[in-house]
Tab-separated table of C-alpha atoms and ligand atoms in Angstrom:
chain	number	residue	atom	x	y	z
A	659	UNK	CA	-130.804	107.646	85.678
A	660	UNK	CA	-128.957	110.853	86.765
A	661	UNK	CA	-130.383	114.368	86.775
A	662	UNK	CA	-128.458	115.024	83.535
A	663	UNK	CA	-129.994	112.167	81.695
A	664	UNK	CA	-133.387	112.419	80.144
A	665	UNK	CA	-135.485	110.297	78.019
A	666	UNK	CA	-138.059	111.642	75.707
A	667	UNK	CA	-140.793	109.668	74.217
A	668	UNK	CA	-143.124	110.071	70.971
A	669	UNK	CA	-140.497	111.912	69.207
A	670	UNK	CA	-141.048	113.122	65.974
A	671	UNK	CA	-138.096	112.953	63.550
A	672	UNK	CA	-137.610	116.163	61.032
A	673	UNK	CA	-135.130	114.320	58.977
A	674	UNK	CA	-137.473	113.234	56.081
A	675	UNK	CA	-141.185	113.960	55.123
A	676	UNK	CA	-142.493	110.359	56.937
A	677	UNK	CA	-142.212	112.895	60.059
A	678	UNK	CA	-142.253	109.109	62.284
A	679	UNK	CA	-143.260	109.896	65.694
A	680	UNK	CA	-142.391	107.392	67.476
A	681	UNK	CA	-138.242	107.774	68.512
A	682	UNK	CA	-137.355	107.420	71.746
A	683	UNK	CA	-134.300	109.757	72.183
A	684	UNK	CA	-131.777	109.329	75.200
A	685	UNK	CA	-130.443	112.760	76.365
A	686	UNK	CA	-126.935	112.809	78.466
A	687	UNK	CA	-125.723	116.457	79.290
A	688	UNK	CA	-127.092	118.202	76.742
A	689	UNK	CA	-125.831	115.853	74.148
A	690	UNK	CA	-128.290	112.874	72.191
A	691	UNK	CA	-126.711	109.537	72.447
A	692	UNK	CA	-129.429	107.120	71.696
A	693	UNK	CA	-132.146	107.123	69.323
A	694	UNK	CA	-134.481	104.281	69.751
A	695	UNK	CA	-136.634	103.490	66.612
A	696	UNK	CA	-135.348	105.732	64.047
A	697	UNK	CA	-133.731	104.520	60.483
A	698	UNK	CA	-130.484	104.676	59.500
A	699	UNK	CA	-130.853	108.330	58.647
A	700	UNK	CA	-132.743	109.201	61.553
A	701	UNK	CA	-129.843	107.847	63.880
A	702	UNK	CA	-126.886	109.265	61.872
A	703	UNK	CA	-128.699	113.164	62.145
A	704	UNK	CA	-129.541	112.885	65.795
A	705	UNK	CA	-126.180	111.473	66.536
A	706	UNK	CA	-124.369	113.842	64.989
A	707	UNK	CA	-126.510	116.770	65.597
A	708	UNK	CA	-123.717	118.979	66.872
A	709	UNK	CA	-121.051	118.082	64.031
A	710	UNK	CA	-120.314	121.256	61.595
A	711	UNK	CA	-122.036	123.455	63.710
A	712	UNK	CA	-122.190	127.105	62.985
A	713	UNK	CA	-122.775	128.819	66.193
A	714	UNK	CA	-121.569	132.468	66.095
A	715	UNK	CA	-122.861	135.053	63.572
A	716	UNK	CA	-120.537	136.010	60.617
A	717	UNK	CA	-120.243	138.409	58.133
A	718	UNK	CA	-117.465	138.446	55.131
A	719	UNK	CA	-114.927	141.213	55.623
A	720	UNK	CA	-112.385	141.566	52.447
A	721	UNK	CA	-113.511	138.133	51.467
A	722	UNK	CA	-112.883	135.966	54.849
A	723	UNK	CA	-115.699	135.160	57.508
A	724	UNK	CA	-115.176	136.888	60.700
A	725	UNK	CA	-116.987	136.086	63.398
A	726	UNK	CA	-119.605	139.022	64.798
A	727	UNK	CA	-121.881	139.938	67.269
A	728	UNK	CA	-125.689	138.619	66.481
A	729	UNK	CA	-126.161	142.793	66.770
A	730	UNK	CA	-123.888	143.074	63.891
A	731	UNK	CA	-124.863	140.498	61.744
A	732	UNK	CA	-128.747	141.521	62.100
A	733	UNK	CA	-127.408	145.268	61.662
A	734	UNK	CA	-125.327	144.257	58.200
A	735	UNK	CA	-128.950	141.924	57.198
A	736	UNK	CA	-130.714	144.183	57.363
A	737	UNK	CA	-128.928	146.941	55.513
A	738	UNK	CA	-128.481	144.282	52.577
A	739	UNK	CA	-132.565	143.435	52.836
A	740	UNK	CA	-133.501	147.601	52.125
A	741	UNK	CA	-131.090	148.463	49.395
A	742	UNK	CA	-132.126	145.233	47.887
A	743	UNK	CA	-134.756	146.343	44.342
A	744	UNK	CA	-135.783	142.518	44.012
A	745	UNK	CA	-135.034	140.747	47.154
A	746	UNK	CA	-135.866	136.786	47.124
A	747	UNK	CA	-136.783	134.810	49.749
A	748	UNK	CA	-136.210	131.134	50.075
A	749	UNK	CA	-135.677	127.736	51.515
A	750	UNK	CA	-137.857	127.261	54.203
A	751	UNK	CA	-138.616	123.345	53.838
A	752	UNK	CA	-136.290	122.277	56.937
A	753	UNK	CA	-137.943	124.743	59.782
A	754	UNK	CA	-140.795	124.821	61.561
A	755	UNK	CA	-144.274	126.587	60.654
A	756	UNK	CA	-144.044	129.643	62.759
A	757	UNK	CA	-140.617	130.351	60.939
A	758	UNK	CA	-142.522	130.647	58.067
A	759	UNK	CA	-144.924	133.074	59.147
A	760	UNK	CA	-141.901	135.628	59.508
A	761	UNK	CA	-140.862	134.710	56.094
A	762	UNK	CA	-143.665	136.100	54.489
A	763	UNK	CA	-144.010	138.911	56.736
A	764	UNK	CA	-140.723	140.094	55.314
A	765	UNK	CA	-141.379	139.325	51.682
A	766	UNK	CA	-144.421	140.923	52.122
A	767	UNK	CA	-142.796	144.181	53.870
A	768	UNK	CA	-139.784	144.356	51.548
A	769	UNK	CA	-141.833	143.987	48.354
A	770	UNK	CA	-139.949	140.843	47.402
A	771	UNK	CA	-140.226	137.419	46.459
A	772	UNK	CA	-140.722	134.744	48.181
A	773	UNK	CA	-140.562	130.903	46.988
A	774	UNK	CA	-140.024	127.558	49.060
A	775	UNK	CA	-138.273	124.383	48.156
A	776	UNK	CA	-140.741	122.596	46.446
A	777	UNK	CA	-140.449	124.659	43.413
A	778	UNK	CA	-137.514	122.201	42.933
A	779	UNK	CA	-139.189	119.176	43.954
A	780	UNK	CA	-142.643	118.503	44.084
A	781	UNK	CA	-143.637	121.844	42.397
A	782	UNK	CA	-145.416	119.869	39.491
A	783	UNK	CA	-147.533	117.867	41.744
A	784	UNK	CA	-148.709	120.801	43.016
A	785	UNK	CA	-149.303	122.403	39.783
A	786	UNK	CA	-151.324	119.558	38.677
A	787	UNK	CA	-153.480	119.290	42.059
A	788	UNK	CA	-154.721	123.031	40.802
A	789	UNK	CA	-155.169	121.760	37.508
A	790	UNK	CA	-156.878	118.228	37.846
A	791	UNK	CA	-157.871	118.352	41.681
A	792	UNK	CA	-156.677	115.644	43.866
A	793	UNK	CA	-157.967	112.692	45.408
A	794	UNK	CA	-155.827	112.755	48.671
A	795	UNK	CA	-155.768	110.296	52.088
A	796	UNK	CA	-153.837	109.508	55.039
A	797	UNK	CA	-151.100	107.284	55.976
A	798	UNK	CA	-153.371	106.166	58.630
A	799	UNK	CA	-155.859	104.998	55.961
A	800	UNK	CA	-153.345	103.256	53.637
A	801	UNK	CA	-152.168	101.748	56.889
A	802	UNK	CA	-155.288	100.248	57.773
A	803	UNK	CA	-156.857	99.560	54.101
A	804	UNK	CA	-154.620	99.430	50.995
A	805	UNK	CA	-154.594	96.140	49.433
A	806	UNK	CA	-152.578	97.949	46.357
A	807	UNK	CA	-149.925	100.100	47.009
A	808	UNK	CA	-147.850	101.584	43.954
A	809	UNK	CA	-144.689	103.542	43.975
A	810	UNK	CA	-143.995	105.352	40.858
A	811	UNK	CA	-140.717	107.005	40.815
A	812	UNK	CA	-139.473	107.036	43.987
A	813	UNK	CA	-137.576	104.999	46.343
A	814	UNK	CA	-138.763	104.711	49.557
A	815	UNK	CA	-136.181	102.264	50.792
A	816	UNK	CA	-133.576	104.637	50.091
A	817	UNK	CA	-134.909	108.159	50.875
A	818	UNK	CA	-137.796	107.425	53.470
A	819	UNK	CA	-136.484	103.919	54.951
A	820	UNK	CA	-139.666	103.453	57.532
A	821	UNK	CA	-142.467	104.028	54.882
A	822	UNK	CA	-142.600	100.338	53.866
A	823	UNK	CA	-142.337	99.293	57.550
A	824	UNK	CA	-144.607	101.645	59.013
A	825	UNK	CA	-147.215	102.166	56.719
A	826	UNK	CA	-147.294	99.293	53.499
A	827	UNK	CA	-145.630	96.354	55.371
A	828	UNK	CA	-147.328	96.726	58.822
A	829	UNK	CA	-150.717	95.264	59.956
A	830	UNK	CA	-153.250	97.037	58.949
A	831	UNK	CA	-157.146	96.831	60.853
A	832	UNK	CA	-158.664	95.411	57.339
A	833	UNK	CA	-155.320	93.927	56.190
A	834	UNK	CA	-153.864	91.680	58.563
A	835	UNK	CA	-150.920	89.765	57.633
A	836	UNK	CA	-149.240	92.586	54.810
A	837	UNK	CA	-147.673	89.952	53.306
A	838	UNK	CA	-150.791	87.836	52.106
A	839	UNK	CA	-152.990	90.875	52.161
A	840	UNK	CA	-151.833	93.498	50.462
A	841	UNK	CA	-149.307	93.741	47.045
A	842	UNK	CA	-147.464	96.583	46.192
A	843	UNK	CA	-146.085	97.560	42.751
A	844	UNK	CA	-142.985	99.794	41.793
A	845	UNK	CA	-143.035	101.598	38.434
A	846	UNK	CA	-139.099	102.945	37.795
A	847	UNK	CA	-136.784	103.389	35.547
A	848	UNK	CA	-134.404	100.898	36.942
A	849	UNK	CA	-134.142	98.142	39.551
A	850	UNK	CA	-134.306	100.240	42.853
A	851	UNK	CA	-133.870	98.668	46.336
A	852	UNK	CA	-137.189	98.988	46.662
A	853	UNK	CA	-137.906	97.620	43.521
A	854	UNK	CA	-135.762	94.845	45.035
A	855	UNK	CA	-138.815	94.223	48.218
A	856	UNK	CA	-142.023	94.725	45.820
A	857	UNK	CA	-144.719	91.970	44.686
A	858	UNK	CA	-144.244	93.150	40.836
A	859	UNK	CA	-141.681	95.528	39.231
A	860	UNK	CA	-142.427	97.527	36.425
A	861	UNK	CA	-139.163	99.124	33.929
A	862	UNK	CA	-140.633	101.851	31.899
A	863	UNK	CA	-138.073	103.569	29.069
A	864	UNK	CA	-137.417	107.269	30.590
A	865	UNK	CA	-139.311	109.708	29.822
A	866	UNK	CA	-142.541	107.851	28.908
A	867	UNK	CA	-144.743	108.429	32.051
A	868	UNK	CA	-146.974	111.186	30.886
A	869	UNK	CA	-147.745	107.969	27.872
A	870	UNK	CA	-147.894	105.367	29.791
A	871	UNK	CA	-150.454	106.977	32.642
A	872	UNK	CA	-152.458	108.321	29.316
A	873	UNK	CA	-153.010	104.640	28.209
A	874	UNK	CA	-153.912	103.085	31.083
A	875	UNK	CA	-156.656	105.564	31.445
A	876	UNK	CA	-157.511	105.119	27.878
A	877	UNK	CA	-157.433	100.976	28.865
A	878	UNK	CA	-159.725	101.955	31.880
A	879	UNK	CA	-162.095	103.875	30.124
A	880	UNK	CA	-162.392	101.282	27.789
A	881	UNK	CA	-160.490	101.975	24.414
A	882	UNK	CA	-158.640	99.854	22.335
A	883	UNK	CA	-155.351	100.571	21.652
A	884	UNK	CA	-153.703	99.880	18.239
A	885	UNK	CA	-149.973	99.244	19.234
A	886	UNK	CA	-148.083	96.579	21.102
A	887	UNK	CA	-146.146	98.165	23.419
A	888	UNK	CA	-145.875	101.531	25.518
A	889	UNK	CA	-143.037	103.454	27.364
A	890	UNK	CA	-141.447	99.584	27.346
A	891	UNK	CA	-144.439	97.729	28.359
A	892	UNK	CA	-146.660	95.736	26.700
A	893	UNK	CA	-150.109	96.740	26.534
A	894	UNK	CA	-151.612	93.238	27.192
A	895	UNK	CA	-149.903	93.358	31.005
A	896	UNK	CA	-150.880	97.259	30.857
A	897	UNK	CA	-154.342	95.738	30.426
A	898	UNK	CA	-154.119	93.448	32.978
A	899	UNK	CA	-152.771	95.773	35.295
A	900	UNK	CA	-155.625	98.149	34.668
A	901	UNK	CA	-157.841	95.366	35.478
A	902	UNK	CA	-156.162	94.223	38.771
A	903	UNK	CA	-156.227	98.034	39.652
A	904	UNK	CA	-160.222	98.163	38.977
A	905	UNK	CA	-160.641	95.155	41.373
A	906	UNK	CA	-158.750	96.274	44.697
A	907	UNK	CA	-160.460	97.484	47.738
A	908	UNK	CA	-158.191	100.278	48.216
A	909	UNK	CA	-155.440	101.341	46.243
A	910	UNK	CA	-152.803	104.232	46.885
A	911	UNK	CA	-150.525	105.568	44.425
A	912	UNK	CA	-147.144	107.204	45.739
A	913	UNK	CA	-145.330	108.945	43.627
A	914	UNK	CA	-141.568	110.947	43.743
A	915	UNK	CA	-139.318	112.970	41.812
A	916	UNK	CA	-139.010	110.381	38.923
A	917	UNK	CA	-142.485	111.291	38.366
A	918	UNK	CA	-142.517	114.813	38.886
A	919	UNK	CA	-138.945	115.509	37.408
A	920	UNK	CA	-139.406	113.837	34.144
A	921	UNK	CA	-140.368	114.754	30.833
A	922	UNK	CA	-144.008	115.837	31.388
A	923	UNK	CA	-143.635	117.418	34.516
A	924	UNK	CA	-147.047	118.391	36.084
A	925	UNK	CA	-148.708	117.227	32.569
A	926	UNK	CA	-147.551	113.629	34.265
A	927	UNK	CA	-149.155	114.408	38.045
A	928	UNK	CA	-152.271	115.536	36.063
A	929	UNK	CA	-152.474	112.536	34.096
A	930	UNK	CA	-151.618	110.270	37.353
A	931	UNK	CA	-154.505	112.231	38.975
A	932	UNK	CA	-156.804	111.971	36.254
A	933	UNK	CA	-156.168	108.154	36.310
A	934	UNK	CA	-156.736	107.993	39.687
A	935	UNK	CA	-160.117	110.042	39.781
A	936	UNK	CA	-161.143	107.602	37.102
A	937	UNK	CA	-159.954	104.303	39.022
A	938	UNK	CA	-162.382	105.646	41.415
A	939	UNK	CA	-165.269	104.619	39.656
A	940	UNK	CA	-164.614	101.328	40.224
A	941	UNK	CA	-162.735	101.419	43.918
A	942	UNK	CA	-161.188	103.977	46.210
A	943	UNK	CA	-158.406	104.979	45.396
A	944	UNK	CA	-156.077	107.896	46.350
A	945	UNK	CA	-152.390	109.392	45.315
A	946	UNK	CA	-149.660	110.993	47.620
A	947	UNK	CA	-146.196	112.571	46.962
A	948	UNK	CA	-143.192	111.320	48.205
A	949	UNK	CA	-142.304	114.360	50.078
A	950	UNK	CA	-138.491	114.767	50.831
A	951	UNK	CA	-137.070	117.500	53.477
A	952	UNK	CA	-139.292	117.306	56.662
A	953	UNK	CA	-141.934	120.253	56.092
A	954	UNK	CA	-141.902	120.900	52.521
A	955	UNK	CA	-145.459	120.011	52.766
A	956	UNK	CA	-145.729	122.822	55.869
A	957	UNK	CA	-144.011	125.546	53.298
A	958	UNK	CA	-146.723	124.430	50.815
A	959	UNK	CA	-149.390	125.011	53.331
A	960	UNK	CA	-148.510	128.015	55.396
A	961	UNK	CA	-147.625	129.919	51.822
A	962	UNK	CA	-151.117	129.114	50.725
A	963	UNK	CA	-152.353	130.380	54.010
A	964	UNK	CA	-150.982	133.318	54.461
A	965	UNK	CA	-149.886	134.559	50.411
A	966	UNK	CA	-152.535	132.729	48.695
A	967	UNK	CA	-149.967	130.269	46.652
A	968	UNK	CA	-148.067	127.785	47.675
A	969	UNK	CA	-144.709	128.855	46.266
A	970	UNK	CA	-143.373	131.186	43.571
A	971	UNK	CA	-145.458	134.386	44.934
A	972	UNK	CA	-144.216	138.179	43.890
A	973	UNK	CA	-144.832	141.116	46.346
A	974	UNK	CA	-143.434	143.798	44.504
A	975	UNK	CA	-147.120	145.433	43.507
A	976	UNK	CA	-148.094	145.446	47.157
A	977	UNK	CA	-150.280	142.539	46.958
A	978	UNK	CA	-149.075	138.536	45.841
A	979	UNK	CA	-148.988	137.132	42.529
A	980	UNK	CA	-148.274	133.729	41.229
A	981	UNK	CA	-146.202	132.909	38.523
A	982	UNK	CA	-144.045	129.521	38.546
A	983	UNK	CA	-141.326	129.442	36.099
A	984	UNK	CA	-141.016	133.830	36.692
A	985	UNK	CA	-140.882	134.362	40.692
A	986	UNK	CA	-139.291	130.528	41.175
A	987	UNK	CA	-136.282	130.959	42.972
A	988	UNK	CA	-133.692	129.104	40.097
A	989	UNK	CA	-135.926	131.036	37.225
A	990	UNK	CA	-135.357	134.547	39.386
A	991	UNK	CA	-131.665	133.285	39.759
A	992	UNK	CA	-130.611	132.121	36.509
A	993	UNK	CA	-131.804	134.903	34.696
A	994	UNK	CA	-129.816	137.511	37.151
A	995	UNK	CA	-133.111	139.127	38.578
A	996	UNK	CA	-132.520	138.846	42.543
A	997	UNK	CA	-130.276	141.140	43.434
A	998	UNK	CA	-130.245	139.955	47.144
A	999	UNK	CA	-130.932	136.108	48.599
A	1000	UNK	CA	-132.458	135.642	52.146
A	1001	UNK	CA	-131.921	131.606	52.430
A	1002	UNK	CA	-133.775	130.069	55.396
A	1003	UNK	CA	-132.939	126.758	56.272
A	1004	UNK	CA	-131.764	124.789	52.502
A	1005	UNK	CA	-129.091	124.769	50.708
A	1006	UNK	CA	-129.536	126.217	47.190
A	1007	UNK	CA	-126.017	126.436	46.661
A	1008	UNK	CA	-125.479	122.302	46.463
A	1009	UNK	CA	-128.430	121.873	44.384
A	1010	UNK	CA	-128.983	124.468	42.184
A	1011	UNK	CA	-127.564	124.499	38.595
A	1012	UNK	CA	-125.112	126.382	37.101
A	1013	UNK	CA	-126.531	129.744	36.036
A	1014	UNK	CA	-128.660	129.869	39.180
A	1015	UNK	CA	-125.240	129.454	40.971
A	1016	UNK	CA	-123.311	131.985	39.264
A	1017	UNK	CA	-125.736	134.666	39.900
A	1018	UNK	CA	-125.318	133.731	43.526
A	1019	UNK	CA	-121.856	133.805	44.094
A	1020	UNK	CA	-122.783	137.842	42.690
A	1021	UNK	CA	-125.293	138.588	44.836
A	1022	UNK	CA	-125.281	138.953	48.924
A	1023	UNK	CA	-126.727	136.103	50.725
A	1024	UNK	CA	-128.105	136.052	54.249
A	1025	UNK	CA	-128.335	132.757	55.579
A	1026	UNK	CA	-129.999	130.904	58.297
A	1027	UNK	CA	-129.198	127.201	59.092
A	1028	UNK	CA	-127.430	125.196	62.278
A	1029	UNK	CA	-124.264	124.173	60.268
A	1030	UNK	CA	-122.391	124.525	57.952
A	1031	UNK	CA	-122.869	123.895	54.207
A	1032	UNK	CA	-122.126	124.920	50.814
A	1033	UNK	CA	-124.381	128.022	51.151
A	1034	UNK	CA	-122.971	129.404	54.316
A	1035	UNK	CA	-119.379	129.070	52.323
A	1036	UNK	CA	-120.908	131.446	50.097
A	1037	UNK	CA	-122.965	134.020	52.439
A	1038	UNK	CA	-121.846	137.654	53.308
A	1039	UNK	CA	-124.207	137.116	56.596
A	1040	UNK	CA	-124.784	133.670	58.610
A	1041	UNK	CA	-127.162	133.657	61.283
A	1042	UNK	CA	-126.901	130.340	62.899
A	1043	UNK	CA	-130.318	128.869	63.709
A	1044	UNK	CA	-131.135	126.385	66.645
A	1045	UNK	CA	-132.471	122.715	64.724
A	1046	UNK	CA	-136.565	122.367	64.557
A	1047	UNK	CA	-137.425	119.411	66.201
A	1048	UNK	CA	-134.163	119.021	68.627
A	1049	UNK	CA	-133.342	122.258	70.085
A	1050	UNK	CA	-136.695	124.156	69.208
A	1051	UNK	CA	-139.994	123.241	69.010
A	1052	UNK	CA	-142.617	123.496	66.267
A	1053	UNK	CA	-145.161	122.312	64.376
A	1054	UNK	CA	-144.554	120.645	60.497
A	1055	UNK	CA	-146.530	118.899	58.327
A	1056	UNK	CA	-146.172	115.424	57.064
A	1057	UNK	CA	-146.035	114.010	53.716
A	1058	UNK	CA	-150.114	113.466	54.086
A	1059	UNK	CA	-150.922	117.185	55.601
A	1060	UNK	CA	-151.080	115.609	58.865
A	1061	UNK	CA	-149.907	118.562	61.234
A	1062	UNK	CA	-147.224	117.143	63.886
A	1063	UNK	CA	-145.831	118.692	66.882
A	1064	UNK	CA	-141.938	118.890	67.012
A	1065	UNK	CA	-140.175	118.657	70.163
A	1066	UNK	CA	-136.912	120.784	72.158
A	1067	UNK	CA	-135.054	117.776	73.187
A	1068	UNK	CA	-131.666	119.955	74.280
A	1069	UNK	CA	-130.955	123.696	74.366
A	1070	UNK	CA	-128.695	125.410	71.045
A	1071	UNK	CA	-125.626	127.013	71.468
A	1072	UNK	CA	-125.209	129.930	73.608
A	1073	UNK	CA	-127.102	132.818	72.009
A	1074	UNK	CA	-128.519	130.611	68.948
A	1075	UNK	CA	-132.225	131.612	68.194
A	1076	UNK	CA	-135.059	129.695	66.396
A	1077	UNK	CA	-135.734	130.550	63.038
A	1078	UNK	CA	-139.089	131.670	64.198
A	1079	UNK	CA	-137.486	134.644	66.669
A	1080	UNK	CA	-134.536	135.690	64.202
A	1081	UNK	CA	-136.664	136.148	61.365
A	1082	UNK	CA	-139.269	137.945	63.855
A	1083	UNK	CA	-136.346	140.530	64.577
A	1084	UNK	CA	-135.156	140.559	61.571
A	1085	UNK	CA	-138.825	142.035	60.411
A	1086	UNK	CA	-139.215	143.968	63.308
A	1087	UNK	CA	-136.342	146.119	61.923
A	1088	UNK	CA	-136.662	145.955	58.406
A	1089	UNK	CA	-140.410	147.449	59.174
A	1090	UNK	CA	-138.562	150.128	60.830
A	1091	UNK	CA	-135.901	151.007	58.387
A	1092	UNK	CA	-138.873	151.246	55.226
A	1093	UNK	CA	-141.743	152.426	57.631
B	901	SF4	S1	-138.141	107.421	57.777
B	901	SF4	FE1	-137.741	109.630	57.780
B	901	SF4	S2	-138.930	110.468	59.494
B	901	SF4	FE2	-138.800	108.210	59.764
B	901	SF4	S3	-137.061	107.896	61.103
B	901	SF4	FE3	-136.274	107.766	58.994
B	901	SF4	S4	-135.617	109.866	58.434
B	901	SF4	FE4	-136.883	109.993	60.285
């Protein structure tokens, strides 16, 4: 191995909320060219680290992007950030935890708003953790104990390929062989891949969750029910379900967007908890979300450290408030309130619907990311960031709280900054400008 070759061990991977921290990435000058361990996606986004890279500050002159000085485009932020009467915040979910930190500091200081990806996502299941409670546990735990895993909704196979592997079909201390010892069930809409690799399948019709979880807790707590059938499934095999579910040692529900998305919303995490706080009588049990972009659990956390909430929090009084569905980012959006978007590491403008969209394309943007993407077409300031977990460091949470420390594997770009340090400048002088 030459001096310019390095290989780095224990790597976490910030390409999916799984956090797996066990890559082994191959370093040849200044450029990753193997990646041991990691999936499909893992490989692909390590590989490819440096493709579409932004790498030199812009700002839009007469419509075009011209490339700046970081000087100028801080200078031009900033001057957007202070005229700005309802500033939003936002993004967030792909960058590290000290980023954050500076993220609220400028909310905070600006009087503005300040909301993270999950109020697109896995908002509901957090606003029916505050409404039911939650009956949480590690991967560690469903590692070594689950005998029942269920997937409701979501498709691990597909968006986090080393869940099964690393967690569900590994041995586990009281498990031993996965395949004998512990069965795992998929609730969905449709045949998924991971459907495809599951002891039992469930279809239920769309849209019937919020019924179907209500009757099996009904089955559980003992009532009869008077029909035949719910949300496509009959309640005999709800019944036996409920009874196989009473009987396990351990049993985990994980659940994704197909739960939390739906019709029901958070009335369908509260019922899932409810269920599960109930199935608890019987055996331990516990629920998880499937959580997508690497620290969207992170943004939940360091938001409810350091505002209070976990998303969706208003500074304009001087002090936070809470309001989902008012100070969400697509609510303030759509209904043409933010007259100014500070983006951090997302990319609202491929996801976002229509009105939320059109507002945008009226409003200046400032945004931070590595590379380009459909947001950074539309921003009057990019501020190219150096990638969390590859060219900075940083902590993030995984998809079970777990706190995980992300490793600088090769330097950015000449004169590319952390999220953490641009956003730390970027306060520095917006504190200045509104003393
Ligand atoms: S499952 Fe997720 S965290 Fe694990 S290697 Fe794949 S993308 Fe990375």
């Amino acid at each position: 191995m030459t001096e310019s070759e390095k290989v780095f061990q224990n790597v976490v991977c910030p390409f999916c909320g799984c956090l797996c921290d066990d890559l082994r990435i191959e370093v040849k000058d200044g450029k990753i060219v193997k990646n041991d361990e990691g999936c499909a996606i893992s490989k692909a986004k390590f590989l490819s680290h440096d493709e579409d890279r932004l790498s030199t500050p812009t700002i839009k002159r007469n419509g075009e992007h011209v490339e700046v000085s970081f000087d100028e485009a801080m200078k031009r932020a900033v001057e957007i950030l202070t005229a700005a009467r309802r500033p939003l915040v936002y993004g967030l979910s792909s960058t590290e935890n000290d980023a954050h930190r500076e993220a609220y500091k400028i909310a905070e200081t600006l009087g503005g708003v300040v909301d993270n990806t999950s109020s697109v996502c896995h908002g509901p299941t957090v606003l029916g953790v505050q409404e039911s409670g939650e009956a949480a546990g590690s991967l560690a735990e469903v590692k070594n104990r689950a005998d029942l895993v269920i997937y409701w909704g979501s498709n691990p196979q597909f968006a986090h390929p080393r869940h099964l592997s690393r967690y569900v079909r590994a041995e586990g201390e009281y498990i031993g062989d996965p395949k004998t010892g512990r069965k795992i069930w998929v609730f969905d809409i449709r045949k998924t891949i991971s459907a495809g690799v599951a002891d039992e399948f469930i279809r239920i019709e769309p849209g019937t969750d919020l019924e179907i979880l209500g009757a099996m807790r009904a089955i559980l707590r003992g009532h009869v029910l008077d029909i035949e059938e719910i949300g496509g499934i009959s309640v005999k095999s709800l019944t036996e379900m409920v009874e196989k579910m009473k009987e396990v040692k351990y049993g985990i529900l994980f659940f994704g967007l197909g739960l939390t998305q739906s019709k029901g919303r958070h009335r369908n995490i509260d019922a899932a908890v409810r269920l599960v706080q109930d199935l608890n009588t019987f055996a331990k049990w516990n629920m998880m979300p499937m959580r997508g972009h690497f620290n969207v659990a992170g943004a939940n956390k360091t938001s409810t450290w350091q505002t209070g909430y976990p998303f969706a929090v208003d500074y304009a009084r001087g002090y936070p408030r809470y309001q989902p569905g008012e100070y969400t980012a697509v609510d303030m959006l759509a209904r043409g309130e933010a007259d100014a978007l500070l983006n951090i590491a997302a990319d609202p403008a491929a996801h976002f619907p229509r009105r939320a969209l059109r507002h945008m394309a009226a409003i200046p943007i400032i945004n931070l990311d590595p590379k380009r993407n459909m947001t950074s077409l539309m921003a009057e300031v990019n501020l190219p960031a150096a990638m969390a977990g590859i060219e900075c460091d940083g902590a993030a949470q995984r998809m079970d709280g777990l706190p995980m420390y992300l490793k600088k594997l090769i330097d950015p770009p000449e004169g590319v900054l952390p999220d953490r340090d641009i956003l730390k400048t970027l306060h520095e002088k917006i504190a200045k400008e509104v003393g």
